[in-house]
């Protein structure tokens, strides 16, 4: 058999298969359905990643993690130990999977992978920050407190009030020379001892009714304060409301 | 006066409209090209007849997913590329890397070289002799550019790579060929 006869053979073979209806053209609706399905899955995954990431930012804001760097290395160390690594790694994995789907199913392959990854990171981060600035999660948490939202409700229920490692947030009360009582966000009282080495900013006047964040070790049911910072602005107001409304 | 030859895209429209015999023209036009591409990409002629047939069957079955406003050749080559990559994976003696770092970073666009006819011919001869010594990731763009005579954009669409990466791979592949063949005067 010469090489020149092969094209005829293959042509005839394929045409015979077609005539005998062993192979057929797939209907257009199959491809349309596949495209719709891909867009649907991509939208769901994208929506979930945005929710996942913004919830991470919100939970860091909610429990005060974002204020820990104000304490310097001691705060950063506590932030490291308190950081929700599992949640963050899950978010990164989801983003990678999303990137792979995008690369395979769209024309994103025309751009260097670095651009695609940077674009995804920027969009996800900005959306996460935006969700903290706009009270989306705060509103959802409040709605959930009234009637549990399906699927995402347990996430808001699980937002702990005092989950940070050796860190305490609340309102100063019953201030004495060397101690005070801290009313935390659950309305519980904790005794805080002020030590000579307790780190307090020069311009900060400790007084009753001020919302503060404290780092320190708990010993025999009391906390020896290593550092104290006032929670001014929106977050301080939020803590104040949470203590007084007990939300 | 002879009628001008129908374009691939016109033939696809006819096949979709029910003139199935017209599909034979597409098979005739692409059979040799795809076999040549496959033989060189796979570094072997083993099973190439069956693989080519599978490619044409897949093309026929998926014709309605082809956008007739676009060019047909990158589309059929993309199907062929997938079939050959799957064959390489099955054979496993020419492992494909899971990730290529050259798709990560942007590269300056390497312009398509307007090689002289003689130079192109010489490169083709070199490719025939030394192609199998090149890694797969450089081999394929060189085959598509020099032997199948496709442009960078088509190759980028076939291999799902940025155009700049195609340019870099062709340029690096050509340099590798130069070293392998030890005939730098040719290039």
Short mmCIF file of C-alpha atoms in Angstrom, two decimals:
data_model
loop_
_atom_site.label_atom_id
_atom_site.label_comp_id
_atom_site.label_asym_id
_atom_site.label_seq_id
_atom_site.Cartn_x
_atom_site.Cartn_y
_atom_site.Cartn_z
CA UNK A 1 0.00 0.00 0.00
CA UNK A 2 1.56 3.28 -0.98
CA UNK A 3 1.36 6.44 1.04
CA UNK A 4 -0.63 8.09 -1.74
CA UNK A 5 -3.52 5.65 -1.53
CA UNK A 6 -4.00 6.13 2.21
CA UNK A 7 -5.98 9.38 2.01
CA UNK A 8 -8.65 7.67 -0.13
CA UNK A 9 -8.87 4.75 2.22
CA UNK A 10 -9.35 6.91 5.26
CA UNK A 11 -11.81 9.16 3.48
CA UNK A 12 -13.91 6.21 2.30
CA UNK A 13 -13.75 4.55 5.70
CA UNK A 14 -14.97 7.65 7.51
CA UNK A 15 -17.67 8.43 4.95
CA UNK A 16 -18.93 4.83 5.19
CA UNK A 17 -19.10 5.17 8.98
CA UNK A 18 -21.10 8.37 8.51
CA UNK A 19 -23.45 6.89 5.89
CA UNK A 20 -24.07 3.83 8.07
CA UNK A 21 -24.78 6.22 10.94
CA UNK A 22 -22.11 4.74 13.18
CA UNK A 23 -20.97 8.28 13.84
CA UNK A 24 -23.14 11.38 13.90
CA UNK A 25 -22.77 15.11 14.46
CA UNK A 26 -23.64 15.97 18.04
CA UNK A 27 -26.60 18.37 18.25
CA UNK A 28 -25.91 22.05 18.90
CA UNK A 29 -27.88 22.04 22.17
CA UNK A 30 -25.29 19.71 23.74
CA UNK A 31 -22.57 22.33 23.23
CA UNK A 32 -24.87 25.16 24.34
CA UNK A 33 -25.77 23.19 27.46
CA UNK A 34 -22.10 22.45 28.15
CA UNK A 35 -21.24 26.17 27.80
CA UNK A 36 -24.11 27.18 30.10
CA UNK A 37 -23.00 24.54 32.61
CA UNK A 38 -19.40 25.78 32.53
CA UNK A 39 -20.51 29.42 33.00
CA UNK A 40 -22.82 28.33 35.82
CA UNK A 41 -20.10 26.34 37.59
CA UNK A 42 -17.57 29.17 37.10
CA UNK A 43 -20.06 31.69 38.51
CA UNK A 44 -20.80 29.51 41.55
CA UNK A 45 -17.10 28.88 42.21
CA UNK A 46 -16.28 32.60 41.71
CA UNK A 47 -19.11 33.64 44.03
CA UNK A 48 -18.03 31.15 46.66
CA UNK A 49 -14.36 32.26 46.47
CA UNK A 50 -15.42 35.89 46.92
CA UNK A 51 -17.62 34.93 49.87
CA UNK A 52 -14.88 32.73 51.36
CA UNK A 53 -12.22 35.44 51.08
CA UNK A 54 -14.42 38.29 52.25
CA UNK A 55 -15.53 36.16 55.20
CA UNK A 56 -11.86 35.63 56.07
CA UNK A 57 -11.30 39.41 56.06
CA UNK A 58 -14.49 39.94 58.02
CA UNK A 59 -13.62 37.36 60.68
CA UNK A 60 -10.14 38.95 61.05
CA UNK A 61 -11.84 42.32 61.47
CA UNK A 62 -14.57 40.90 63.73
CA UNK A 63 -12.18 39.29 66.23
CA UNK A 64 -9.72 42.20 66.14
CA UNK A 65 -6.82 40.36 64.46
CA UNK A 66 -6.19 43.32 62.16
CA UNK A 67 -5.30 45.46 65.24
CA UNK A 68 -2.70 43.04 66.59
CA UNK A 69 0.25 44.44 64.56
CA UNK A 70 -0.12 47.64 66.63
CA UNK A 71 1.58 45.72 69.47
CA UNK A 72 4.71 45.13 67.40
CA UNK A 73 6.37 41.69 67.33
CA UNK A 74 4.30 40.40 70.28
CA UNK A 75 1.12 41.26 68.34
CA UNK A 76 2.38 39.78 65.09
CA UNK A 77 3.28 36.56 66.93
CA UNK A 78 -0.25 36.35 68.33
CA UNK A 79 -1.70 37.12 64.91
CA UNK A 80 0.31 34.21 63.49
CA UNK A 81 -0.96 31.79 66.15
CA UNK A 82 -4.56 33.01 65.85
CA UNK A 83 -4.68 33.22 62.06
CA UNK A 84 -7.27 30.90 60.45
CA UNK A 85 -4.66 29.12 58.32
CA UNK A 86 -6.94 26.24 57.32
CA UNK A 87 -9.57 28.64 56.01
CA UNK A 88 -6.94 30.69 54.18
CA UNK A 89 -5.29 27.60 52.60
CA UNK A 90 -8.72 26.35 51.50
CA UNK A 91 -9.28 29.77 49.85
CA UNK A 92 -5.93 29.59 48.06
CA UNK A 93 -6.65 26.04 46.83
CA UNK A 94 -10.08 27.11 45.57
CA UNK A 95 -8.52 30.08 43.78
CA UNK A 96 -5.95 27.80 42.12
CA UNK A 97 -8.69 25.39 41.00
CA UNK A 98 -10.66 28.36 39.69
CA UNK A 99 -7.57 29.57 37.81
CA UNK A 100 -7.07 26.14 36.24
CA UNK A 101 -10.72 26.01 35.10
CA UNK A 102 -10.42 29.54 33.68
CA UNK A 103 -7.20 28.60 31.83
CA UNK A 104 -8.77 25.48 30.37
CA UNK A 105 -12.23 26.68 29.54
CA UNK A 106 -11.67 30.26 28.40
CA UNK A 107 -9.18 32.17 26.29
CA UNK A 108 -7.22 33.25 29.39
CA UNK A 109 -4.32 31.10 28.13
CA UNK A 110 -3.48 33.98 25.78
CA UNK A 111 -2.12 35.93 28.74
CA UNK A 112 0.87 34.91 30.87
CA UNK A 113 -0.26 32.94 33.91
CA UNK A 114 1.23 35.64 36.15
CA UNK A 115 -1.25 38.20 34.79
CA UNK A 116 -4.20 35.84 35.32
CA UNK A 117 -3.09 34.99 38.87
CA UNK A 118 -2.46 38.67 39.72
CA UNK A 119 -5.85 39.66 38.29
CA UNK A 120 -7.61 36.99 40.36
CA UNK A 121 -5.70 37.96 43.54
CA UNK A 122 -6.45 41.69 43.05
CA UNK A 123 -10.16 41.11 42.37
CA UNK A 124 -10.53 38.69 45.30
CA UNK A 125 -8.62 40.95 47.74
CA UNK A 126 -10.45 44.12 46.72
CA UNK A 127 -13.80 42.36 47.00
CA UNK A 128 -12.81 41.02 50.41
CA UNK A 129 -11.84 44.49 51.66
CA UNK A 130 -14.97 46.01 50.09
CA UNK A 131 -17.14 43.49 51.94
CA UNK A 132 -15.56 44.64 55.22
CA UNK A 133 -16.03 48.35 54.38
CA UNK A 134 -19.61 47.79 53.26
CA UNK A 135 -21.45 46.13 56.14
CA UNK A 136 -22.42 43.06 54.08
CA UNK A 137 -21.26 40.42 56.55
CA UNK A 138 -22.39 42.50 59.56
CA UNK A 139 -25.88 42.67 58.01
CA UNK A 140 -25.86 38.96 57.22
CA UNK A 141 -24.71 38.18 60.79
CA UNK A 142 -27.55 40.27 62.21
CA UNK A 143 -30.11 38.61 59.90
CA UNK A 144 -28.69 35.23 60.89
CA UNK A 145 -29.08 36.09 64.60
CA UNK A 146 -32.84 36.47 63.95
CA UNK A 147 -33.39 33.49 61.67
CA UNK A 148 -30.57 31.20 60.58
CA UNK A 149 -29.60 31.66 56.93
CA UNK A 150 -29.39 28.32 55.10
CA UNK A 151 -25.90 26.97 54.30
CA UNK A 152 -23.88 30.02 55.42
CA UNK A 153 -25.71 30.55 58.72
CA UNK A 154 -23.49 28.20 60.79
CA UNK A 155 -20.45 30.24 59.73
CA UNK A 156 -21.84 33.33 61.44
CA UNK A 157 -22.91 31.30 64.48
CA UNK A 158 -19.38 30.02 64.72
CA UNK A 159 -17.78 33.48 64.80
CA UNK A 160 -16.22 33.35 68.26
CA UNK A 161 -15.96 36.50 70.34
CA UNK A 162 -12.64 35.77 72.02
CA UNK A 163 -10.70 33.40 69.84
CA UNK A 164 -7.40 35.30 69.63
CA UNK A 165 -4.39 33.78 71.30
CA UNK A 166 -3.65 35.58 74.62
CA UNK A 167 -5.66 38.60 73.47
CA UNK A 168 -8.62 40.22 75.21
CA UNK A 169 -11.10 42.80 73.91
CA UNK A 170 -13.67 44.72 75.88
CA UNK A 171 -14.57 47.84 77.85
CA UNK A 172 -12.62 49.17 80.81
CA UNK A 173 -14.57 49.25 84.07
CA UNK A 174 -13.78 49.66 87.77
CA UNK A 175 -10.35 51.13 87.09
CA UNK A 176 -7.94 50.89 90.08
CA UNK A 177 -4.30 51.91 90.41
CA UNK A 178 -2.88 48.53 89.36
CA UNK A 179 -5.88 46.75 87.88
CA UNK A 180 -9.24 47.06 86.21
CA UNK A 181 -12.15 44.94 85.15
CA UNK A 182 -12.61 44.21 81.49
CA UNK A 183 -16.17 43.61 80.30
CA UNK A 184 -15.73 41.44 77.23
CA UNK A 185 -18.03 41.16 74.21
CA UNK A 186 -20.01 38.37 75.84
CA UNK A 187 -20.68 40.60 78.84
CA UNK A 188 -18.32 38.61 81.07
CA UNK A 189 -15.90 40.31 83.45
CA UNK A 190 -12.17 39.61 83.54
CA UNK A 191 -9.59 41.08 85.94
CA UNK A 192 -6.63 42.72 84.26
CA UNK A 193 -3.43 43.52 86.17
CA UNK A 194 -1.28 46.44 85.13
CA UNK A 195 2.43 45.72 85.50
CA UNK A 196 5.26 48.28 85.49
CA UNK A 197 6.33 46.87 82.12
CA UNK A 198 2.83 47.03 80.59
CA UNK A 199 3.16 48.74 77.23
CA UNK A 200 0.81 51.74 76.97
CA UNK A 201 1.06 54.44 74.29
CA UNK A 202 2.15 57.83 75.69
CA UNK A 203 -0.92 59.64 74.41
CA UNK A 204 -3.36 57.07 75.79
CA UNK A 205 -5.26 57.76 79.01
CA UNK A 206 -6.76 54.59 80.47
CA UNK A 207 -10.23 55.37 81.83
CA UNK A 208 -13.55 53.68 82.48
CA UNK A 209 -15.81 53.17 79.47
CA UNK A 210 -12.97 52.96 76.92
CA UNK A 211 -12.89 50.04 74.48
CA UNK A 212 -9.47 48.36 74.52
CA UNK A 213 -7.47 45.44 73.21
CA UNK A 214 -5.09 43.76 75.65
CA UNK A 215 -2.38 41.22 75.10
CA UNK A 216 -1.09 39.26 78.02
CA UNK A 217 -0.98 35.93 79.78
CA UNK A 218 -3.75 34.59 81.95
CA UNK A 219 -2.53 33.41 85.34
CA UNK A 220 -4.77 32.11 88.09
CA UNK A 221 -7.89 33.53 86.44
CA UNK A 222 -6.39 37.02 86.00
CA UNK A 223 -4.60 38.57 83.06
CA UNK A 224 -1.19 40.20 83.38
CA UNK A 225 -1.30 42.90 80.70
CA UNK A 226 1.71 42.97 78.40
CA UNK A 227 0.27 45.75 76.24
CA UNK A 228 -2.94 47.78 75.97
CA UNK A 229 -4.27 49.72 72.96
CA UNK A 230 -7.45 51.78 72.67
CA UNK A 231 -9.93 50.77 70.00
CA UNK A 232 -10.94 54.06 68.47
CA UNK A 233 -13.13 54.69 65.44
CA UNK A 234 -15.54 52.27 63.79
CA UNK A 235 -14.20 49.11 65.39
CA UNK A 236 -14.28 50.63 68.87
CA UNK A 237 -17.87 51.71 68.27
CA UNK A 238 -18.71 48.23 67.02
CA UNK A 239 -17.26 46.64 70.17
CA UNK A 240 -19.14 49.16 72.32
CA UNK A 241 -22.41 48.22 70.61
CA UNK A 242 -21.68 44.51 70.90
CA UNK A 243 -21.03 44.84 74.64
CA UNK A 244 -24.06 46.99 75.34
CA UNK A 245 -26.46 45.25 72.99
CA UNK A 246 -24.82 41.87 73.68
CA UNK A 247 -24.91 40.93 69.96
CA UNK B 1 -13.58 29.26 -15.94
CA UNK B 2 -12.92 26.92 -13.02
CA UNK B 3 -14.81 27.58 -9.81
CA UNK B 4 -12.62 28.85 -6.95
CA UNK B 5 -11.84 26.20 -4.40
CA UNK B 6 -14.20 26.23 -1.44
CA UNK B 7 -12.76 27.27 1.89
CA UNK B 8 -12.69 24.85 4.82
CA UNK B 9 -15.26 26.97 6.60
CA UNK B 10 -17.66 26.81 3.59
CA UNK B 11 -17.28 23.03 3.52
CA UNK B 12 -18.06 22.80 7.23
CA UNK B 13 -21.26 24.76 6.62
CA UNK B 14 -22.22 22.33 3.82
CA UNK B 15 -21.57 19.27 6.01
CA UNK B 16 -23.65 20.76 8.83
CA UNK B 17 -26.40 21.49 6.29
CA UNK B 18 -26.51 17.77 5.44
CA UNK B 19 -24.02 17.32 2.59
CA UNK B 20 -22.03 14.71 4.48
CA UNK B 21 -19.98 13.71 1.42
CA UNK B 22 -18.31 17.12 1.60
CA UNK B 23 -16.61 15.94 4.79
CA UNK B 24 -14.46 13.75 2.55
CA UNK B 25 -12.85 16.91 1.11
CA UNK B 26 -11.77 17.98 4.61
CA UNK B 27 -10.34 14.50 5.24
CA UNK B 28 -8.40 14.71 1.99
CA UNK B 29 -7.11 18.18 2.79
CA UNK B 30 -5.93 17.42 6.31
CA UNK B 31 -5.07 13.73 6.43
CA UNK B 32 -1.46 14.03 5.30
CA UNK B 33 -0.88 17.20 7.31
CA UNK B 34 -2.17 15.64 10.53
CA UNK B 35 -0.24 12.42 10.03
CA UNK B 36 2.94 14.35 9.36
CA UNK B 37 2.33 16.48 12.45
CA UNK B 38 1.60 13.37 14.54
CA UNK B 39 4.57 11.35 13.30
CA UNK B 40 6.96 14.14 14.20
CA UNK B 41 5.30 15.17 17.44
CA UNK B 42 5.10 11.60 18.69
CA UNK B 43 8.52 10.71 17.24
CA UNK B 44 6.93 7.56 15.88
CA UNK B 45 4.55 6.42 13.18
CA UNK B 46 3.12 3.75 15.48
CA UNK B 47 -0.68 3.83 15.41
CA UNK B 48 -0.74 7.13 13.52
CA UNK B 49 -3.42 5.86 11.10
CA UNK B 50 -5.79 5.05 13.97
CA UNK B 51 -5.08 8.31 15.78
CA UNK B 52 -5.73 10.33 12.60
CA UNK B 53 -9.01 8.46 12.09
CA UNK B 54 -10.04 9.18 15.68
CA UNK B 55 -9.24 12.86 15.12
CA UNK B 56 -11.49 13.03 12.03
CA UNK B 57 -14.30 11.21 13.84
CA UNK B 58 -14.01 13.68 16.73
CA UNK B 59 -13.97 16.59 14.28
CA UNK B 60 -17.12 15.30 12.58
CA UNK B 61 -18.95 14.69 15.84
CA UNK B 62 -18.08 18.16 17.17
CA UNK B 63 -18.64 20.16 13.96
CA UNK B 64 -21.53 22.09 15.47
CA UNK B 65 -19.27 23.43 18.20
CA UNK B 66 -17.06 25.04 15.55
CA UNK B 67 -17.63 28.77 15.08
CA UNK B 68 -17.73 29.17 11.28
CA UNK B 69 -16.77 32.82 11.70
CA UNK B 70 -13.30 31.64 12.78
CA UNK B 71 -10.59 29.74 10.91
CA UNK B 72 -11.00 25.98 10.66
CA UNK B 73 -7.33 24.95 10.61
CA UNK B 74 -6.39 26.03 14.19
CA UNK B 75 -9.56 24.27 15.38
CA UNK B 76 -8.73 20.91 13.77
CA UNK B 77 -5.09 21.21 14.83
CA UNK B 78 -6.23 21.84 18.41
CA UNK B 79 -8.22 18.58 18.34
CA UNK B 80 -5.17 16.83 16.87
CA UNK B 81 -2.90 18.38 19.51
CA UNK B 82 -5.14 17.01 22.29
CA UNK B 83 -5.19 13.56 20.67
CA UNK B 84 -1.39 13.48 20.36
CA UNK B 85 -0.84 14.75 23.90
CA UNK B 86 -3.16 12.02 25.19
CA UNK B 87 -1.22 9.45 23.18
CA UNK B 88 2.07 10.71 24.65
CA UNK B 89 0.61 10.44 28.14
CA UNK B 90 -0.51 6.87 27.47
CA UNK B 91 2.86 5.86 26.06
CA UNK B 92 4.54 7.57 29.04
CA UNK B 93 8.04 7.22 27.63
CA UNK B 94 8.01 10.87 26.62
CA UNK B 95 6.65 12.46 29.79
CA UNK B 96 5.06 15.87 29.49
CA UNK B 97 5.84 18.35 32.26
CA UNK B 98 2.88 19.15 34.49
CA UNK B 99 3.82 22.83 34.57
CA UNK B 100 6.02 24.93 32.32
CA UNK B 101 7.49 28.04 33.96
CA UNK B 102 7.68 29.81 30.58
CA UNK B 103 3.89 30.29 30.62
CA UNK B 104 4.09 32.08 33.97
CA UNK B 105 5.94 35.27 33.05
CA UNK B 106 5.35 37.70 30.22
CA UNK B 107 7.94 37.66 27.43
CA UNK B 108 8.69 40.33 24.88
CA UNK B 109 6.94 39.39 21.65
CA UNK B 110 9.44 37.70 19.35
CA UNK B 111 8.54 38.74 15.81
CA UNK B 112 7.90 35.98 13.30
CA UNK B 113 11.11 35.72 11.32
CA UNK B 114 10.64 36.34 7.63
CA UNK B 115 13.02 33.47 6.87
CA UNK B 116 14.24 33.25 3.35
CA UNK B 117 12.91 30.28 1.38
CA UNK B 118 16.32 28.67 1.36
CA UNK B 119 16.74 29.14 5.09
CA UNK B 120 13.30 27.66 5.78
CA UNK B 121 14.16 24.66 3.63
CA UNK B 122 17.39 24.13 5.50
CA UNK B 123 15.66 24.42 8.86
CA UNK B 124 13.10 21.86 7.72
CA UNK B 125 15.90 19.46 6.80
CA UNK B 126 17.50 20.01 10.18
CA UNK B 127 14.16 19.42 11.86
CA UNK B 128 13.80 16.11 10.05
CA UNK B 129 17.21 14.98 11.28
CA UNK B 130 17.25 16.30 14.84
CA UNK B 131 13.64 16.83 15.86
CA UNK B 132 13.50 13.75 18.07
CA UNK B 133 16.34 15.07 20.20
CA UNK B 134 14.35 18.16 21.14
CA UNK B 135 12.12 18.25 24.24
CA UNK B 136 8.39 17.99 23.37
CA UNK B 137 7.64 21.57 24.40
CA UNK B 138 10.07 22.92 21.78
CA UNK B 139 9.41 20.22 19.20
CA UNK B 140 5.72 20.95 18.72
CA UNK B 141 5.88 24.71 17.96
CA UNK B 142 8.76 24.12 15.54
CA UNK B 143 6.73 21.45 13.70
CA UNK B 144 3.70 23.72 13.51
CA UNK B 145 5.70 26.76 12.38
CA UNK B 146 8.22 25.27 9.95
CA UNK B 147 6.54 22.11 8.75
CA UNK B 148 2.84 22.93 8.98
CA UNK B 149 3.49 26.60 8.16
CA UNK B 150 1.12 28.03 10.74
CA UNK B 151 1.53 31.51 12.19
CA UNK B 152 2.28 32.28 15.85
CA UNK B 153 -1.33 33.20 16.67
CA UNK B 154 -2.66 29.91 15.29
CA UNK B 155 0.04 27.97 17.17
CA UNK B 156 -0.87 29.85 20.36
CA UNK B 157 -4.52 28.85 19.89
CA UNK B 158 -3.61 25.23 19.17
CA UNK B 159 -1.26 24.83 22.13
CA UNK B 160 -3.24 27.14 24.46
CA UNK B 161 -0.21 29.31 25.15
CA UNK B 162 0.43 33.06 25.09
CA UNK B 163 1.74 34.20 21.68
CA UNK B 164 4.93 35.51 23.32
CA UNK B 165 5.63 32.05 24.80
CA UNK B 166 5.23 30.52 21.32
CA UNK B 167 7.83 32.99 20.00
CA UNK B 168 10.22 32.17 22.84
CA UNK B 169 9.84 28.41 22.36
CA UNK B 170 10.41 28.64 18.62
CA UNK B 171 13.46 30.81 19.14
CA UNK B 172 14.89 28.53 21.85
CA UNK B 173 14.03 25.42 19.86
CA UNK B 174 15.85 26.82 16.85
CA UNK B 175 18.93 27.52 19.00
CA UNK B 176 18.78 24.01 20.42
CA UNK B 177 18.59 22.59 16.92
CA UNK B 178 21.63 24.66 16.07
CA UNK B 179 23.57 23.11 18.93
CA UNK B 180 22.30 19.60 18.34
CA UNK B 181 23.00 19.58 14.66
CA UNK B 182 26.30 21.38 15.10
CA UNK B 183 25.59 23.16 11.85
CA UNK B 184 25.36 26.71 13.09
CA UNK B 185 26.16 28.01 9.64
CA UNK B 186 22.75 26.85 8.48
CA UNK B 187 20.93 29.08 10.92
#
